[in-house]
Structure formats: C-alpha cells, structure tokens
XYZ file of C-alpha atoms in Angstrom:
419
model
C 175.895 237.708 9.854
C 178.574 239.595 11.526
C 181.597 240.453 9.145
C 183.882 241.805 11.944
C 184.542 240.512 15.126
C 186.293 241.697 18.177
C 187.286 241.083 21.849
C 188.035 243.968 24.413
C 189.940 242.845 27.608
C 187.243 245.054 29.878
C 183.392 245.872 29.875
C 183.970 249.674 29.424
C 186.346 248.838 26.724
C 183.926 246.681 24.732
C 181.261 249.454 24.774
C 183.807 252.196 23.997
C 184.515 250.202 21.008
C 181.512 249.129 20.097
C 180.233 253.161 19.930
C 183.104 253.774 17.503
C 181.727 251.033 15.100
C 178.110 252.156 15.117
C 179.444 255.698 14.294
C 181.016 253.890 11.282
C 178.187 252.402 10.339
C 178.079 248.964 11.860
C 175.081 247.458 13.527
C 176.959 246.324 16.592
C 176.204 243.835 19.482
C 178.424 243.557 22.660
C 178.212 239.932 23.953
C 178.814 239.603 27.811
C 181.406 236.752 27.566
C 182.059 234.301 24.776
C 179.371 231.916 25.589
C 176.791 234.802 24.789
C 178.373 235.144 21.132
C 175.832 232.764 19.692
C 174.929 232.780 15.952
C 171.241 233.221 16.849
C 172.097 236.309 19.161
C 174.256 237.856 16.510
C 172.556 237.043 13.351
C 171.414 240.716 12.807
C 174.530 242.326 13.808
C 177.232 243.711 11.432
C 179.892 243.530 14.395
C 180.505 241.574 17.295
C 182.578 242.674 20.338
C 182.819 240.140 23.248
C 183.543 241.725 26.564
C 185.820 239.824 28.760
C 187.378 240.684 31.836
C 190.605 239.763 31.036
C 192.650 243.181 31.584
C 193.830 242.302 35.038
C 193.195 238.369 34.907
C 196.168 235.889 35.273
C 197.762 235.442 32.086
C 196.894 232.016 31.303
C 193.104 232.704 32.329
C 193.383 236.050 29.635
C 194.560 233.763 26.909
C 191.915 231.286 27.495
C 189.136 233.511 27.803
C 190.386 235.196 24.711
C 190.760 232.191 22.826
C 186.920 231.504 23.659
C 185.894 234.618 22.418
C 187.779 234.217 19.247
C 186.232 230.704 18.655
C 182.866 232.127 19.221
C 183.156 235.114 16.920
C 184.526 232.479 14.309
C 181.485 230.296 14.462
C 179.445 233.066 14.427
C 180.558 234.046 10.816
C 183.361 236.864 11.260
C 186.232 236.400 9.129
C 188.146 239.513 10.435
C 189.172 240.200 14.168
C 190.088 243.054 16.328
C 191.756 242.819 19.610
C 190.962 245.541 22.185
C 192.889 246.884 25.052
C 192.973 250.015 26.675
C 194.407 253.289 25.073
C 196.752 253.408 28.254
C 197.991 250.164 27.410
C 197.609 248.837 30.932
C 197.733 245.411 31.763
C 199.168 243.179 34.716
C 202.703 243.192 35.762
C 203.301 240.103 33.751
C 201.698 241.755 30.702
C 198.269 240.424 28.941
C 198.102 242.321 25.907
C 201.307 240.561 24.555
C 200.371 236.467 25.401
C 196.624 237.378 23.864
C 198.121 238.893 21.031
C 200.433 235.822 20.657
C 197.779 233.381 21.055
C 195.518 235.564 18.279
C 197.899 235.558 16.154
C 198.398 231.509 16.052
C 194.264 231.026 16.126
C 193.587 232.983 13.486
C 196.551 232.550 11.791
C 198.375 235.408 10.869
C 202.200 236.255 10.458
C 201.973 239.690 11.842
C 199.830 242.702 13.303
C 199.960 246.074 14.657
C 199.675 247.533 18.002
C 197.813 250.785 17.731
C 196.964 252.558 21.439
C 196.426 255.995 20.106
C 192.876 257.592 20.598
C 193.648 261.359 20.026
C 189.501 262.151 20.824
C 190.499 261.010 24.450
C 194.002 262.331 24.465
C 195.790 259.371 23.880
C 198.478 259.460 21.111
C 201.594 258.036 20.186
C 204.741 259.279 18.796
C 208.563 257.714 18.591
C 206.738 254.483 19.943
C 205.910 256.960 23.373
C 202.302 256.903 24.527
C 201.283 260.194 25.912
C 197.884 261.116 27.747
C 196.657 264.557 26.943
C 200.276 265.526 26.334
C 202.231 263.811 29.234
C 204.199 260.832 28.596
C 202.151 257.577 30.370
C 204.617 257.452 33.029
C 203.613 260.790 33.970
C 200.175 261.058 33.895
C 197.910 259.816 36.382
C 198.289 256.266 34.913
C 201.446 255.964 36.828
C 199.520 255.727 40.340
C 196.953 253.376 38.947
C 195.682 251.393 42.016
C 195.706 248.404 39.903
C 197.776 248.617 36.692
C 200.566 251.566 37.567
C 202.311 252.636 34.456
C 205.741 253.882 34.688
C 206.996 253.650 31.407
C 205.727 255.479 28.222
C 207.450 253.599 25.847
C 205.281 250.740 23.984
C 207.805 249.125 22.321
C 209.718 248.562 26.000
C 206.194 247.453 27.407
C 205.491 245.021 25.133
C 208.632 243.402 24.257
C 208.910 241.436 27.689
C 205.157 240.296 26.797
C 205.122 238.558 23.514
C 207.889 236.014 22.226
C 207.295 237.666 18.751
C 209.706 240.729 17.679
C 208.155 244.235 18.440
C 208.853 246.850 15.992
C 207.997 250.443 15.540
C 206.749 252.474 12.562
C 207.237 256.274 12.946
C 204.925 258.798 12.224
C 206.943 259.991 9.386
C 205.869 256.491 7.303
C 202.372 257.164 8.461
C 202.143 260.645 7.028
C 203.562 259.435 3.731
C 200.325 257.964 3.047
C 198.418 254.490 2.976
C 200.355 252.675 0.161
C 203.847 253.637 1.695
C 202.843 252.299 5.263
C 201.092 249.283 3.827
C 204.674 248.615 1.863
C 206.342 249.322 5.147
C 203.992 246.849 7.146
C 203.983 244.121 4.340
C 207.795 243.934 4.195
C 208.720 240.580 3.912
C 211.314 241.183 7.129
C 208.600 242.263 8.957
C 206.898 238.851 9.133
C 206.255 237.034 12.648
C 206.257 240.673 14.391
C 204.181 242.965 16.412
C 204.506 246.548 14.692
C 203.823 249.482 17.184
C 202.762 252.458 14.970
C 202.532 255.981 15.550
C 199.482 258.255 15.219
C 198.770 261.652 16.658
C 195.571 262.695 14.732
C 192.225 261.093 13.732
C 193.538 261.453 10.156
C 196.604 259.322 11.166
C 194.213 256.807 12.240
C 192.402 256.625 9.102
C 195.562 256.192 7.324
C 196.496 253.376 9.721
C 192.983 251.560 9.269
C 193.038 251.475 5.196
C 197.016 250.567 5.307
C 195.925 247.297 7.493
C 192.321 246.824 5.899
C 193.769 243.155 4.331
C 195.260 242.007 7.803
C 193.077 239.342 9.157
C 193.899 240.243 12.861
C 194.716 244.011 14.181
C 194.953 245.291 17.792
C 194.940 248.743 19.296
C 192.398 251.149 21.523
C 189.175 252.079 19.826
C 190.608 254.831 17.676
C 191.577 252.548 15.208
C 188.271 251.855 14.397
C 187.695 255.369 12.854
C 189.001 254.450 9.506
C 187.032 251.321 8.928
C 183.468 251.789 6.916
C 180.405 249.458 7.986
C 177.000 248.746 5.617
C 174.714 251.268 7.501
C 175.965 254.760 7.896
C 173.991 256.648 9.961
C 171.646 254.453 10.525
C 173.053 252.016 13.161
C 172.023 252.911 16.322
C 169.689 250.561 18.583
C 166.706 252.474 20.449
C 166.693 253.054 23.971
C 164.950 250.685 26.549
C 163.762 253.056 29.153
C 162.190 256.617 28.687
C 162.641 260.108 29.983
C 161.602 260.140 33.711
C 162.486 256.568 34.601
C 164.312 255.975 37.814
C 168.132 256.174 37.639
C 171.460 256.465 39.015
C 175.225 256.842 39.014
C 177.376 254.098 40.604
C 181.168 255.176 40.667
C 183.596 252.457 41.520
C 186.864 254.166 39.884
C 189.547 255.759 41.674
C 191.321 257.793 38.372
C 191.818 261.567 38.664
C 189.152 262.121 35.855
C 186.409 260.228 37.688
C 187.240 261.731 41.117
C 186.841 264.990 39.489
C 183.728 264.149 38.079
C 182.207 262.918 41.196
C 183.355 266.100 42.767
C 181.480 268.292 40.201
C 178.334 265.594 40.855
C 178.132 266.083 44.334
C 177.596 269.870 43.876
C 174.133 268.698 41.884
C 173.233 265.576 42.814
C 171.928 263.659 45.960
C 174.867 261.755 46.810
C 176.542 258.796 49.378
C 180.012 257.436 49.503
C 180.607 253.661 50.086
C 181.342 253.126 53.868
C 184.376 250.455 53.869
C 183.789 249.667 57.669
C 180.170 248.929 56.995
C 180.597 246.713 53.953
C 183.284 244.960 56.005
C 180.974 244.665 59.293
C 177.695 243.656 57.321
C 177.671 244.267 53.480
C 174.164 242.753 53.192
C 173.052 245.739 55.529
C 175.227 248.244 54.384
C 173.762 247.875 50.276
C 170.352 247.719 51.772
C 171.103 251.035 53.364
C 171.936 252.272 50.117
C 169.181 250.871 48.353
C 166.657 252.959 50.677
C 168.701 255.944 50.096
C 168.769 255.920 46.445
C 164.694 254.789 46.623
C 164.005 257.831 48.904
C 165.819 260.138 46.588
C 163.836 259.092 43.775
C 160.600 260.012 45.749
C 162.068 263.423 46.633
C 163.944 264.379 43.740
C 163.254 262.190 40.370
C 165.083 264.696 37.899
C 168.160 264.090 40.092
C 169.943 260.243 39.694
C 171.485 260.060 42.763
C 175.111 258.986 43.113
C 176.718 256.545 45.098
C 180.543 256.487 45.125
C 183.783 254.323 46.035
C 186.247 257.352 45.953
C 186.604 261.280 45.947
C 189.848 261.736 47.052
C 193.219 260.161 46.917
C 192.804 259.554 50.507
C 190.139 257.240 50.265
C 191.964 254.535 48.423
C 192.967 251.520 51.161
C 196.835 251.080 50.286
C 197.015 248.416 52.524
C 194.253 245.485 53.367
C 193.792 244.284 56.904
C 195.044 241.121 57.589
C 192.295 238.676 56.785
C 189.974 241.271 55.270
C 188.806 241.232 51.919
C 190.665 243.929 49.799
C 188.508 247.229 49.655
C 188.755 247.021 45.633
C 186.950 243.428 45.643
C 184.268 244.311 48.361
C 183.311 247.995 46.562
C 182.767 246.139 43.642
C 180.641 243.459 45.041
C 178.725 246.230 46.516
C 177.932 248.137 43.656
C 177.017 245.106 41.659
C 174.550 244.029 44.563
C 173.210 247.509 44.684
C 172.544 247.645 40.861
C 170.739 244.415 41.219
C 168.877 245.844 43.956
C 168.079 249.125 42.199
C 166.845 247.375 39.013
C 164.575 245.160 40.980
C 162.966 248.153 42.407
C 162.483 250.012 39.208
C 165.770 251.516 38.129
C 166.148 251.571 34.093
C 169.040 253.896 33.568
C 172.399 253.325 35.159
C 175.670 254.896 34.696
C 178.525 253.209 36.075
C 181.748 254.322 36.051
C 185.248 252.228 36.249
C 185.955 249.049 34.062
C 186.088 246.193 36.876
C 182.950 247.831 38.930
C 181.020 247.692 35.296
C 182.187 243.919 34.786
C 180.779 243.399 37.891
C 177.542 245.040 37.491
C 176.836 243.435 33.914
C 177.727 240.257 35.090
C 175.511 240.824 38.510
C 172.516 242.131 36.213
C 172.838 238.831 33.815
C 173.322 240.633 30.661
C 173.774 238.883 27.850
C 174.108 241.254 25.023
C 174.089 245.091 24.729
C 172.788 246.712 21.976
C 174.459 250.108 21.227
C 172.923 253.379 21.245
C 173.187 256.787 21.703
C 176.867 258.353 22.420
C 177.678 260.551 25.365
C 181.193 261.319 24.443
C 184.234 259.954 23.323
C 184.372 256.121 24.077
C 181.328 256.062 26.226
C 177.689 255.020 24.805
C 174.171 254.153 26.334
C 173.170 250.735 25.432
C 169.869 248.827 26.012
C 170.673 245.301 28.246
C 168.859 242.252 27.221
C 169.554 239.282 29.497
C 167.950 238.132 32.974
C 166.925 241.806 33.498
C 166.111 243.055 30.146
C 164.503 246.717 29.378
C 167.548 248.500 31.053
C 169.645 251.285 29.713
C 173.446 251.172 30.811
C 176.298 253.382 30.388
C 179.782 252.011 31.384
C 182.434 254.515 31.371
C 186.276 253.658 31.573
C 187.590 255.703 34.963
C 189.626 257.924 32.631
C 187.288 259.025 30.105
C 184.485 261.785 30.231
C 183.964 265.439 30.628
C 183.744 266.610 34.023
C 180.202 267.134 34.270
C 178.859 263.257 32.952
C 177.492 262.255 35.672
C 174.496 265.249 35.280
C 174.615 265.689 31.371
C 174.919 261.868 30.223
C 171.159 261.593 30.274
C 170.596 264.086 27.911
C 171.521 261.658 25.083
C 168.638 259.554 26.064
C 165.746 262.155 26.157
C-alpha cells in the first residue's frame, strides 16, 4: 500500500517527481488521471503520483482535477501528500498553483505548508525569495518568452500572493542553513498558522534540510527537488524493468519550443533522420499529414534501424506561430494533436520506445495511447526517466521530457539507459 501520494500538474512533472522518488527508494507508479489511481493498480507501490494536465487549465478545472486526484490517493491508502508544480513556477496568468494549494490545504486538512520550487540539479535555485534559472533571475531567463506561460517576475512571493487567499511568508536561506531543528521551529511558529511559506534553497543539502524539517507536515508543495530528502523502504531496488529490448523500433517526438529543446533538436538533426511538422499541411489535411510522417518514420526504421527518427515542431524561435489565422485551430493545439496521433500510429506499427519532449505534448501522447499507469524505470538525466506504459497499448517504454530539461545530446543518448 502506498505511503506517499503526489499530484503533478503535468505529465513530464509527474515522471520527473517519480524519478526522484525511485532514486530515494520508493517503488513508484504514475497514474494517468485520478481514475487510474485505484487501490488495485497501486497496491504494490510505495508512492503514487497522479499525472494531471492542470498546469495551464482554467483555475476551476485545475482545482477540481486536483481534488479528484487527492481523493483517489486517499482512497488508495496515502496519508501524506505532495503537490508537484514546475520548478520555474509557471502557471496561467490567474494562477493555478495558489488555488490548488488552497484547495488541498482545506481537503487534507492542514493549517500551513511550504512552497519549494528549487531543483538545483536542473539549475533552479531560490534565494531571497527570488527564483533563478541557471544563475539568471527567472524574468531574465528563456522562460520570460515561454509561449504558454511567460514569466516576467522572479519573486515567488509576489507571484504567489495574488493567487492564494492565504498569507504568503518567506523563509530565508540563513534559517535553512541553521539546521533542521531551527527551520522546523521557524515553520511551526504559531504566527505562521494558515500561511504558505516560500523557502529558500540553493543546494541539494538545503533541500535535504527542508525535507527533514517538513517531515511532519501532511502536505508539502514544490518541484521534484524536495523529494531528495525523503527515504523510501527499498533503497537501490525500486526501479521497474523495461518493456522493450535493444533494437526495437523507436522515435523522438518533440513538441516543445523551449530554448533547451531547440538546442537538442539542432544537435539531433546532425545525427538522426528528421522531419519538421508542416503547419500548413496539418491545417489542410491533418490525417494525410500524419500518415506521411508515419511513412517517413517507418522508412527510416528500415534504412537506419539504429537511429531513432526525430519529428519536431520547432527548431527556431521563428517557427512559433504568434498569431492564429481567423477561424483556424491554434498552432500549439494542432501540433500537439498531430504528435499524439503520430505516436498512436507508430506504436500500432511496432514502435516500442518513444522519447517525447514537452509537457503538453507528453500529456497528449500519453492520453492518446490510452496509458493508465507508468512504472518508473531507468533514469536518463535530472528529471527525466524511462517508464513502462501499461493500458490500452502496453509493452511500450516512454521517456517524457520537460521542454526545459536535458543535456543537448539527450535525443541521441537517452536510449543507452535502456540497453
């Protein structure tokens, strides 16, 4: 029976957190949606992460889906909860992070919690309440120009205050580095009742201190880094076995327009067969466009079986459509659907390994494939892992990569972890 229940606001975030939990000795299952987190599917897990598509959903929908996930986790036996959001704190302009945290505090119930976006392994740190990405303040990082969630303020406190009905306070790095007991005392201060506490953390050691100091809280919120201080019952033995074998047909499907993913696409185009999604062709006849892409990938499997073909949405900032033509489907929606339909076609034609880049794209692909659970396997890098998919189409290994994560060569090297 699981002891820890988590809900993640997108699919890559769910596997990101699950990877961290596996590394800490929790046998972990990712349930795709609240209805997949049944006691039968989760009975053998130590931790369950429910993957949602709530990051950019309307606030009422995000809250409702999150509460449904919480109820499912409680029914599965969980008694401690973790709300996982993106380490760059992105949400809709009205804010989903604050409203979901508020709703979960009421549901648990709990009188306070922490907000910990730091994840140093991926370059995310918090000092003086300001969020940094690889040393740059958030509002000067590439996230400033994110097409869905542009971030124009680095202050987590300022970002959170308009989103929540709870007071927001800041716990500085000096308090964290005073040690576990001092930090716990600061967090438990009676004056902090009913608050959300934004906690600084710059190193993994800081996160371990925060995790130890919050072990008594029934609800924590943060990025995946906060899991580094947890200890599960199966150290070194929590990974699931892969479903596929070396040489099985594989592909890379990239829907992200982030700077990190564009660099990964640029690198992969010098090593792998590749084709860009054609927005005009998709608008004219999406079925025919996806069929042509399917034929391209299958032909590359025949010609170069050791080189997974890459199909991508964006290689350059100019590729991002800024204005949708009147009456047309927005480009982001169209590209997401195309990659999801392509994933289904490829799996039906024998693909057993798919690396998917982009949170929204990953959600669309997992949903289209009818995946119900993901059993976490071999790690690829910080926040990225292979996972065995079970559901309508079982026997497939998926790696779901946040657009901002991964080394430049990930599209060519991720397969080594499965060998």
